[in-house]
Tab-separated table of C-alpha atoms and ligand atoms in Angstrom:
chain	number	residue	atom	x	y	z
O	873	MET	CA	57.192	98.887	-36.216
O	874	ASN	CA	57.256	102.070	-34.275
O	875	GLY	CA	56.948	100.399	-30.868
O	876	ARG	CA	54.159	102.691	-29.749
O	877	GLY	CA	51.263	101.241	-27.819
O	878	ALA	CA	47.660	102.267	-28.331
O	879	THR	CA	47.887	105.619	-26.611
O	880	ALA	CA	44.821	107.769	-26.218
O	881	ALA	CA	46.062	109.854	-29.130
O	882	SER	CA	46.535	106.904	-31.493
O	883	ARG	CA	43.384	105.032	-30.549
O	884	PRO	CA	40.553	105.528	-33.028
O	885	LYS	CA	37.959	107.986	-31.760
O	886	VAL	CA	34.745	106.241	-30.748
O	887	GLU	CA	31.676	108.236	-31.680
O	888	VAL	CA	28.244	106.674	-31.594
O	889	PRO	CA	25.060	108.105	-33.093
O	890	ILE	CA	22.107	107.737	-30.690
O	891	LEU	CA	19.000	108.293	-32.792
O	892	MET	CA	15.827	109.647	-31.204
O	893	TYR	CA	12.465	108.713	-32.703
O	894	HIS	CA	8.919	109.352	-31.466
O	895	GLU	CA	5.909	108.181	-33.489
O	896	ILE	CA	6.316	106.050	-36.605
O	897	ALA	CA	3.280	107.430	-38.409
O	898	GLY	CA	2.249	109.338	-41.504
O	899	ARG	CA	0.721	112.793	-41.874
O	900	GLN	CA	-2.760	111.257	-42.018
O	901	ASP	CA	-2.305	109.858	-38.502
O	902	THR	CA	-0.599	112.696	-36.632
O	903	ALA	CA	0.244	116.371	-36.919
O	904	SER	CA	3.536	115.897	-35.048
O	905	ARG	CA	6.582	116.986	-37.011
O	906	LEU	CA	8.587	114.499	-34.958
O	907	ALA	CA	6.605	111.582	-36.406
O	908	VAL	CA	8.549	109.627	-39.015
O	909	PRO	CA	6.394	107.972	-41.738
O	910	PRO	CA	6.682	104.148	-41.803
O	911	GLY	CA	8.163	104.193	-45.319
O	912	SER	CA	10.909	106.630	-44.286
O	913	PHE	CA	11.665	104.596	-41.175
O	914	ALA	CA	11.953	101.417	-43.249
O	915	ALA	CA	14.357	103.162	-45.637
O	916	GLN	CA	16.432	104.443	-42.702
O	917	LEU	CA	16.783	100.946	-41.201
O	918	ARG	CA	17.666	99.546	-44.615
O	919	HIS	CA	20.352	102.229	-44.931
O	920	LEU	CA	21.798	101.342	-41.501
O	921	HIS	CA	21.809	97.655	-42.478
O	922	GLU	CA	23.482	98.246	-45.840
O	923	ALA	CA	26.076	100.562	-44.284
O	924	GLY	CA	27.038	97.798	-41.828
O	925	PHE	CA	25.791	99.309	-38.588
O	926	THR	CA	25.262	97.167	-35.474
O	927	ALA	CA	22.577	98.384	-33.072
O	928	LEU	CA	23.132	98.525	-29.321
O	929	THR	CA	20.675	99.336	-26.564
O	930	VAL	CA	21.440	102.363	-24.377
O	931	SER	CA	22.586	99.973	-21.621
O	932	GLY	CA	24.690	98.084	-24.149
O	933	LEU	CA	26.269	101.329	-25.284
O	934	ALA	CA	27.072	102.285	-21.683
O	935	SER	CA	28.815	98.903	-21.239
O	936	ALA	CA	30.675	99.239	-24.516
O	937	LEU	CA	31.818	102.780	-23.693
O	938	ALA	CA	33.066	101.482	-20.354
O	939	GLY	CA	34.932	98.702	-22.170
O	940	ALA	CA	32.987	95.708	-20.850
O	941	PRO	CA	31.174	93.376	-20.863
O	942	VAL	CA	29.777	94.484	-24.249
O	943	GLN	CA	32.376	95.020	-26.992
O	944	MET	CA	32.030	98.088	-29.170
O	945	PRO	CA	31.079	96.969	-32.687
O	946	THR	CA	32.855	98.440	-35.707
O	947	ARG	CA	29.919	100.672	-36.661
O	948	PRO	CA	27.686	101.133	-33.624
O	949	VAL	CA	24.314	102.875	-33.606
O	950	VAL	CA	21.690	103.229	-30.875
O	951	ILE	CA	18.029	103.487	-31.913
O	952	THR	CA	15.684	104.987	-29.312
O	953	PHE	CA	11.965	105.771	-29.196
O	954	ASP	CA	10.415	108.226	-26.719
O	955	ASP	CA	7.003	108.299	-25.021
O	956	GLY	CA	5.811	104.734	-25.763
O	957	PHE	CA	3.564	105.174	-28.806
O	958	ALA	CA	1.657	102.041	-29.879
O	959	ASP	CA	2.973	102.385	-33.432
O	960	PHE	CA	6.362	101.219	-32.150
O	961	HIS	CA	4.862	97.740	-31.758
O	962	ARG	CA	3.076	97.735	-35.109
O	963	GLU	CA	5.528	99.590	-37.372
O	964	ALA	CA	8.997	99.511	-35.808
O	965	LEU	CA	9.334	96.187	-33.988
O	966	PRO	CA	8.797	93.943	-37.065
O	967	LEU	CA	11.391	95.934	-39.053
O	968	LEU	CA	13.901	95.939	-36.197
O	969	ARG	CA	13.490	92.159	-35.937
O	970	HIS	CA	13.881	91.799	-39.717
O	971	TYR	CA	17.272	93.507	-39.652
O	972	GLY	CA	18.378	92.024	-36.332
O	973	PHE	CA	18.541	95.490	-34.749
O	974	THR	CA	17.801	96.076	-31.109
O	975	ALA	CA	16.487	99.373	-29.685
O	976	THR	CA	15.536	101.174	-26.492
O	977	VAL	CA	11.990	102.398	-25.848
O	978	PHE	CA	11.506	105.073	-23.186
O	979	VAL	CA	8.023	104.689	-21.719
O	980	THR	CA	6.054	107.393	-19.909
O	981	THR	CA	4.347	105.130	-17.383
O	982	GLY	CA	1.276	107.290	-16.696
O	983	TRP	CA	0.456	107.116	-20.412
O	984	ILE	CA	0.554	103.303	-20.815
O	985	ALA	CA	-2.694	102.277	-22.581
O	986	ASP	CA	-3.792	99.989	-19.736
O	987	ALA	CA	-2.073	101.866	-16.901
O	988	GLY	CA	-5.236	101.355	-14.808
O	989	PRO	CA	-5.048	103.156	-11.453
O	990	HIS	CA	-1.614	104.516	-12.399
O	991	ALA	CA	-2.928	106.402	-15.453
O	992	ALA	CA	-1.824	110.031	-15.316
O	993	GLY	CA	-1.700	113.002	-17.621
O	994	ARG	CA	-3.111	113.346	-21.121
O	995	ARG	CA	-1.893	110.727	-23.573
O	996	PRO	CA	-0.513	112.277	-26.774
O	997	GLY	CA	-1.874	109.451	-28.956
O	998	ARG	CA	-2.414	105.702	-28.974
O	999	MET	CA	0.111	104.290	-26.535
O	1000	LEU	CA	1.686	100.876	-25.917
O	1001	SER	CA	-0.083	98.408	-23.644
O	1002	TRP	CA	1.696	96.372	-20.998
O	1003	ASN	CA	1.522	93.253	-23.190
O	1004	GLN	CA	3.125	95.119	-26.075
O	1005	ILE	CA	5.857	96.478	-23.797
O	1006	ARG	CA	6.527	92.968	-22.461
O	1007	GLU	CA	6.604	91.568	-25.996
O	1008	ALA	CA	9.190	94.184	-26.998
O	1009	ALA	CA	11.287	93.400	-23.917
O	1010	ALA	CA	11.094	89.676	-24.705
O	1011	ALA	CA	12.368	90.471	-28.228
O	1012	GLY	CA	15.503	92.029	-26.710
O	1013	VAL	CA	14.381	95.661	-26.801
O	1014	GLU	CA	15.467	97.608	-23.729
O	1015	ILE	CA	12.652	99.374	-21.874
O	1016	GLY	CA	13.749	102.593	-20.214
O	1017	ALA	CA	11.885	105.167	-18.149
O	1018	HIS	CA	10.641	108.509	-19.470
O	1019	SER	CA	9.090	109.838	-16.233
O	1020	HIS	CA	5.515	109.147	-15.087
O	1021	GLN	CA	3.655	112.220	-16.386
O	1022	HIS	CA	6.179	113.775	-18.805
O	1023	PRO	CA	6.856	117.108	-17.062
O	1024	GLN	CA	9.813	119.377	-17.775
O	1025	LEU	CA	11.963	117.878	-15.015
O	1026	ASP	CA	14.163	120.953	-14.629
O	1027	GLN	CA	11.114	123.093	-13.851
O	1028	ILE	CA	9.437	121.100	-11.030
O	1029	ALA	CA	9.898	120.940	-7.256
O	1030	PRO	CA	12.417	118.454	-5.779
O	1031	SER	CA	9.729	116.221	-4.220
O	1032	ARG	CA	7.800	115.924	-7.484
O	1033	LEU	CA	11.030	115.308	-9.368
O	1034	ARG	CA	11.823	112.372	-7.079
O	1035	ASP	CA	8.290	111.001	-7.526
O	1036	GLU	CA	8.428	111.272	-11.332
O	1037	LEU	CA	11.718	109.397	-11.524
O	1038	THR	CA	10.937	106.827	-8.812
O	1039	ILE	CA	7.368	105.901	-9.808
O	1040	SER	CA	8.253	105.316	-13.470
O	1041	LYS	CA	11.277	103.168	-12.589
O	1042	GLU	CA	9.375	101.071	-10.047
O	1043	LEU	CA	6.309	100.537	-12.239
O	1044	LEU	CA	8.467	99.342	-15.143
O	1045	GLU	CA	10.647	97.126	-12.953
O	1046	ASP	CA	7.577	95.567	-11.284
O	1047	GLY	CA	5.746	95.171	-14.597
O	1048	LEU	CA	8.672	93.626	-16.447
O	1049	GLY	CA	10.580	91.849	-13.682
O	1050	LEU	CA	13.731	93.515	-15.023
O	1051	ALA	CA	16.099	96.222	-13.841
O	1052	VAL	CA	15.474	99.599	-15.511
O	1053	PRO	CA	18.775	101.518	-15.393
O	1054	SER	CA	18.056	103.815	-18.363
O	1055	LEU	CA	16.155	107.085	-18.467
O	1056	ALA	CA	15.344	109.691	-21.082
O	1057	TYR	CA	14.473	113.195	-19.896
O	1058	PRO	CA	11.113	114.433	-21.241
O	1059	PHE	CA	11.774	117.089	-23.896
O	1060	GLY	CA	15.474	116.376	-23.330
O	1061	TYR	CA	15.502	118.840	-20.445
O	1062	SER	CA	17.749	118.263	-17.455
O	1063	ASN	CA	20.113	120.190	-15.221
O	1064	ALA	CA	22.644	119.244	-12.518
O	1065	ARG	CA	19.878	118.757	-9.916
O	1066	VAL	CA	17.836	116.502	-12.222
O	1067	ARG	CA	20.896	114.414	-13.133
O	1068	GLN	CA	21.978	114.039	-9.492
O	1069	THR	CA	18.449	112.984	-8.476
O	1070	ALA	CA	18.390	110.415	-11.301
O	1071	ARG	CA	21.745	109.081	-10.113
O	1072	ASP	CA	20.546	108.924	-6.476
O	1073	ILE	CA	17.444	106.972	-7.505
O	1074	GLY	CA	19.544	104.373	-9.287
O	1075	TYR	CA	19.621	105.301	-12.957
O	1076	THR	CA	23.072	104.639	-14.356
O	1077	HIS	CA	22.613	106.307	-17.736
O	1078	ALA	CA	20.223	108.840	-19.174
O	1079	CYS	CA	19.576	110.387	-22.558
O	1080	ALA	CA	19.143	114.025	-23.335
O	1081	VAL	CA	18.969	115.681	-26.738
O	1082	GLY	CA	22.359	116.981	-27.768
O	1083	ASN	CA	22.570	116.646	-31.510
O	1084	VAL	CA	26.160	115.478	-31.277
O	1085	MET	CA	27.582	111.957	-31.232
O	1086	ALA	CA	28.043	110.038	-27.958
O	1087	SER	CA	31.655	109.277	-27.034
O	1088	PRO	CA	33.664	107.990	-24.036
O	1089	GLY	CA	34.230	110.460	-21.237
O	1090	ARG	CA	30.822	112.088	-21.544
O	1091	ASP	CA	28.537	112.240	-18.516
O	1092	SER	CA	26.586	108.949	-18.624
O	1093	LEU	CA	23.570	110.832	-17.222
O	1094	ALA	CA	23.612	113.210	-20.203
O	1095	LEU	CA	24.035	111.062	-23.305
O	1096	PRO	CA	23.355	113.208	-26.363
O	1097	ARG	CA	20.837	112.083	-28.975
O	1098	LEU	CA	20.204	113.034	-32.574
O	1099	THR	CA	16.644	113.977	-33.513
O	1100	ILE	CA	15.069	112.175	-36.461
O	1101	ARG	CA	11.915	113.881	-37.652
O	1102	ARG	CA	9.364	113.765	-40.441
O	1103	SER	CA	11.405	116.181	-42.558
O	1104	THR	CA	14.687	114.214	-42.216
O	1105	ARG	CA	15.657	113.423	-45.801
O	1106	PRO	CA	17.801	110.401	-46.770
O	1107	THR	CA	20.894	112.555	-47.379
O	1108	THR	CA	20.456	114.259	-44.015
O	1109	PHE	CA	19.963	110.905	-42.298
O	1110	ASP	CA	23.223	109.700	-43.834
O	1111	CYS	CA	25.029	112.822	-42.528
O	1112	ILE	CA	23.539	112.293	-39.065
O	1113	VAL	CA	24.615	108.644	-38.709
O	1114	ARG	CA	28.085	109.462	-40.066
O	1115	GLY	CA	28.456	112.183	-37.461
O	1116	ARG	CA	28.564	115.038	-39.948
O	1117	THR	CA	26.319	117.016	-37.657
O	1118	GLU	CA	28.212	120.275	-37.957
O	1119	THR	CA	26.046	121.058	-40.950
O	1120	MET	CA	23.097	123.217	-40.110
O	1121	ILE	CA	20.741	120.274	-39.716
O	1122	PHE	CA	19.965	121.049	-36.116
O	1123	LEU	CA	19.727	124.792	-36.203
O	1124	LYS	CA	16.171	124.634	-34.908
O	1125	ASP	CA	17.048	122.390	-31.947
O	1126	ARG	CA	17.654	124.777	-29.130
O	1127	SER	CA	16.553	122.444	-26.359
O	1128	LEU	CA	19.890	122.279	-24.585
O	1129	THR	CA	21.168	125.773	-25.136
O	1130	LYS	CA	21.862	127.754	-22.023
O	1131	GLY	CA	19.231	130.394	-21.539
O	1132	TYR	CA	16.514	128.402	-23.254
O	1133	ALA	CA	15.257	127.196	-19.856
O	1134	LEU	CA	14.587	130.842	-19.042
O	1135	VAL	CA	12.698	131.268	-22.311
O	1136	ARG	CA	10.623	128.184	-21.436
O	1137	ARG	CA	9.866	129.490	-17.956
O	1138	THR	CA	8.700	132.743	-19.450
O	1139	ARG	CA	6.607	130.992	-22.076
O	1140	SER	CA	4.982	128.666	-19.564
O	1141	VAL	CA	3.917	131.719	-17.605
O	1142	ILE	CA	2.550	133.305	-20.771
O	1143	GLY	CA	0.565	130.266	-21.770
O	1144	GLY	CA	2.042	126.874	-22.302
O	1145	VAL	CA	4.900	125.196	-24.079
O	1146	SER	CA	4.597	123.158	-27.235
O	1147	ARG	CA	5.037	119.444	-26.826
O	1148	GLY	CA	8.258	117.948	-27.997
O	1149	ALA	CA	10.528	115.057	-27.002
Z	2482	ZN	ZN1	8.802	112.472	-24.489
């Protein structure tokens, strides 16, 4: 016995992969390179199951990182889906249930299939309906906000920023009868002003795209996520969930690099920005 307590130095480092998915669909259904084919997604969940991972929601992760009331499992993983595509209900939910995994779905409220008078913006594909969102929530899936119209939040005026973050939170809370403390920034873009506004409005945690693991001490309004895409091969997926992200997997992901916001501003002046997260 060396008599030492669990000091910060001796405590095992907690690092949690937060995976970011979009569509679960094949090439025949979508041109998006972020869409993961159903067969690949099934293999990825099977891999997580066989490797002994336990899934947490984003809220559950925030609790576990804070030390309570959720305990951090031995091998935690967080599985998230952006935008609210209908294929989540058809392709992902049955598999998540099969393996006993939970997940978090970030819904763009203006795009909900039966948004009615609240419909806004151009839907990028077939989107979830309110019944499907409620069914997912009833199955233990966390529903988070992903803005109302999916703008680049760091590029819009303060009043519109407040509206985007408030409307989406209120619509989801009214529609589900649940608190919605989680947010994902469209395209992963945020800055200090966006994060402070999210905090002021009542979000307690928010996901960006960081392509590093989440760990204690990070800003809870800037939780990094790892992009899973159509081209993610099984060996790469294994590296990602093990945190071996220093390999050049993410070379193309420049979304959070300083200076890229300037590039985007320039591009949007020139003629539009490609759609992403
Ligand atoms: Zn998105």
